[in-house]
Amino acid sequence: MYHTIEFSAEFTVDLEISPKHRLERMLIRRGTRLQAQVKPYVMETEDGPIEVADLFFADGTSACTVPFEWFSFLD
């Protein structure tokens, strides 16, 4: 299921286009809205656990380990 998400932080993300291609860097600006499937999980860090998600965008690209605090659901 695709959700409309809005990013609350500006950051650079490594987009996976396909397993055969290199990762491509993309700047995501604060306020950007995209359609994405969200696969959430918890990741352990030195500062403790944080909630992150792998995002699978409608254009077929994906981004891994995006912190939940950087985006919110609009729908």
Coordinates of N, CA and C in Angstrom, one line a residue:
M1 N 0.8 -1.2 0.0 CA 0.0 0.0 0.0 C 0.9 1.2 0.0
Y2 N 0.6 2.2 -0.9 CA 1.4 3.4 -1.0 C 0.7 4.5 -0.1
H3 N 1.6 5.2 0.6 CA 1.2 6.3 1.5 C 1.8 7.6 0.9
T4 N 1.1 8.7 1.1 CA 1.7 10.0 0.9 C 2.5 10.4 2.1
I5 N 3.8 10.6 1.9 CA 4.6 11.1 3.1 C 5.2 12.4 2.8
E6 N 5.5 13.2 3.8 CA 6.1 14.5 3.7 C 7.3 14.5 4.6
F7 N 8.4 15.0 4.0 CA 9.7 15.0 4.7 C 9.8 16.3 5.5
S8 N 10.3 16.1 6.8 CA 10.4 17.3 7.7 C 11.9 17.7 7.9
A9 N 12.8 17.0 7.2 CA 14.2 17.4 7.2 C 14.8 17.4 5.8
E10 N 15.8 18.1 5.6 CA 16.5 18.1 4.4 C 17.7 17.2 4.5
F11 N 17.9 16.2 3.6 CA 18.9 15.2 3.7 C 19.2 14.6 2.4
T12 N 20.4 14.0 2.3 CA 20.8 13.3 1.1 C 20.6 11.8 1.3
V13 N 19.9 11.1 0.4 CA 19.6 9.7 0.5 C 20.2 9.0 -0.7
D14 N 20.6 7.7 -0.4 CA 21.1 6.9 -1.5 C 20.0 6.1 -2.0
L15 N 19.6 6.3 -3.3 CA 18.5 5.6 -3.9 C 19.0 4.4 -4.7
E16 N 18.3 3.3 -4.5 CA 18.6 2.1 -5.2 C 17.6 2.1 -6.4
I17 N 18.1 2.1 -7.6 CA 17.3 2.1 -8.8 C 17.0 0.6 -9.1
S18 N 18.0 -0.2 -9.1 CA 17.8 -1.7 -9.3 C 19.1 -2.3 -8.7
P19 N 19.1 -3.6 -8.4 CA 20.2 -4.3 -7.9 C 21.5 -4.2 -8.8
K20 N 21.2 -4.0 -10.1 CA 22.4 -4.0 -11.1 C 23.0 -2.6 -11.2
H21 N 22.4 -1.6 -10.7 CA 22.9 -0.2 -10.8 C 23.5 0.2 -9.5
R22 N 24.4 1.2 -9.6 CA 25.0 1.8 -8.4 C 24.0 2.6 -7.7
L23 N 24.2 2.8 -6.5 CA 23.3 3.7 -5.7 C 23.4 5.2 -6.3
E24 N 22.4 5.9 -6.3 CA 22.3 7.2 -6.8 C 22.0 8.2 -5.7
R25 N 22.7 9.2 -5.5 CA 22.5 10.2 -4.4 C 21.4 11.2 -4.8
M26 N 20.5 11.5 -3.9 CA 19.4 12.5 -4.2 C 19.2 13.3 -3.0
L27 N 19.1 14.6 -3.2 CA 18.8 15.5 -2.1 C 17.3 15.6 -1.9
I28 N 16.8 15.3 -0.7 CA 15.4 15.4 -0.4 C 15.2 16.7 0.4
R29 N 14.4 17.6 0.0 CA 14.2 18.9 0.7 C 13.0 18.8 1.7
R30 N 13.1 19.6 2.7 CA 12.0 19.6 3.7 C 10.8 20.1 2.9
G31 N 9.7 19.4 3.2 CA 8.4 19.7 2.6 C 8.1 18.9 1.4
T32 N 9.1 18.1 0.9 CA 8.8 17.2 -0.3 C 7.8 16.2 0.0
R33 N 6.9 16.0 -0.9 CA 5.8 14.9 -0.7 C 6.0 13.9 -1.8
L34 N 6.0 12.6 -1.3 CA 6.2 11.5 -2.3 C 5.2 10.4 -1.9
Q35 N 4.9 9.5 -2.8 CA 4.1 8.3 -2.6 C 5.2 7.2 -2.3
A36 N 5.0 6.4 -1.2 CA 5.9 5.4 -0.9 C 5.3 4.3 -0.1
Q37 N 5.8 3.1 -0.3 CA 5.5 2.0 0.6 C 6.5 2.1 1.8
V38 N 6.1 1.8 3.0 CA 6.9 2.0 4.2 C 7.1 0.7 4.8
K39 N 8.3 0.2 5.0 CA 8.6 -1.0 5.7 C 9.4 -0.6 7.0
P40 N 8.7 -0.5 8.1 CA 9.3 0.0 9.4 C 10.1 -1.1 10.1
Y41 N 11.1 -0.7 10.9 CA 11.8 -1.6 11.8 C 12.6 -0.8 12.8
V42 N 13.2 -1.4 13.8 CA 14.0 -0.8 14.8 C 15.4 -1.1 14.5
M43 N 16.3 -0.1 14.6 CA 17.7 -0.3 14.4 C 18.5 0.1 15.7
E44 N 19.4 -0.7 16.1 CA 20.2 -0.4 17.3 C 21.3 0.5 16.9
T45 N 21.6 1.5 17.7 CA 22.7 2.5 17.5 C 23.4 2.6 18.8
E46 N 24.5 3.3 18.8 CA 25.3 3.5 20.0 C 24.5 4.3 21.0
D47 N 23.5 5.1 20.6 CA 22.7 5.9 21.5 C 21.4 5.2 21.8
G48 N 21.2 3.9 21.4 CA 20.0 3.2 21.7 C 19.2 2.9 20.4
P49 N 18.1 2.3 20.6 CA 17.3 1.9 19.4 C 16.6 3.1 18.8
I50 N 16.5 3.1 17.4 CA 15.7 4.1 16.8 C 14.8 3.5 15.7
E51 N 13.7 4.1 15.5 CA 12.7 3.6 14.5 C 13.1 4.2 13.1
V52 N 13.3 3.3 12.1 CA 13.6 3.6 10.8 C 12.7 2.9 9.8
A53 N 12.8 3.2 8.5 CA 12.0 2.5 7.5 C 12.7 2.5 6.2
D54 N 12.5 1.4 5.5 CA 12.9 1.4 4.1 C 11.7 1.9 3.3
L55 N 12.0 2.8 2.4 CA 10.9 3.5 1.6 C 11.0 3.0 0.2
F56 N 9.9 2.5 -0.4 CA 9.8 2.1 -1.7 C 8.9 3.0 -2.5
F57 N 9.5 3.8 -3.3 CA 8.8 4.9 -4.0 C 8.0 4.4 -5.2
A58 N 7.0 5.2 -5.6 CA 6.1 4.8 -6.7 C 6.9 4.7 -8.0
D59 N 8.0 5.4 -8.2 CA 8.8 5.3 -9.4 C 9.7 4.1 -9.5
G60 N 9.7 3.2 -8.5 CA 10.5 2.0 -8.5 C 11.8 2.1 -7.8
T61 N 12.2 3.3 -7.3 CA 13.4 3.4 -6.5 C 13.1 3.2 -5.0
S62 N 14.2 3.0 -4.3 CA 14.0 2.8 -2.8 C 15.1 3.4 -2.1
A63 N 14.8 3.7 -0.8 CA 15.8 4.2 0.1 C 15.7 3.5 1.4
C64 N 16.9 3.1 2.0 CA 16.9 2.3 3.2 C 17.3 3.1 4.5
T65 N 16.8 2.7 5.6 CA 17.1 3.2 6.9 C 16.9 4.7 7.1
V66 N 15.7 5.2 6.6 CA 15.3 6.6 6.8 C 14.6 6.7 8.2
P67 N 15.2 7.5 9.1 CA 14.6 7.7 10.4 C 13.2 8.2 10.3
F68 N 12.3 7.7 11.1 CA 10.9 8.1 11.2 C 10.8 9.6 11.5
E69 N 11.7 10.1 12.3 CA 11.6 11.5 12.7 C 11.8 12.5 11.5
W70 N 12.2 11.9 10.3 CA 12.5 12.7 9.1 C 11.3 12.8 8.2
F71 N 10.2 12.1 8.5 CA 9.0 12.1 7.6 C 7.7 11.9 8.4
S72 N 6.6 12.2 7.8 CA 5.3 12.0 8.5 C 4.3 11.6 7.4
F73 N 3.3 10.9 7.8 CA 2.2 10.4 6.9 C 1.2 11.5 6.7
L74 N 0.7 11.7 5.5 CA -0.3 12.7 5.2 C -1.7 12.1 5.0
D75 N -1.7 10.8 4.8 CA -3.0 10.1 4.7 C -3.3 9.1 5.8

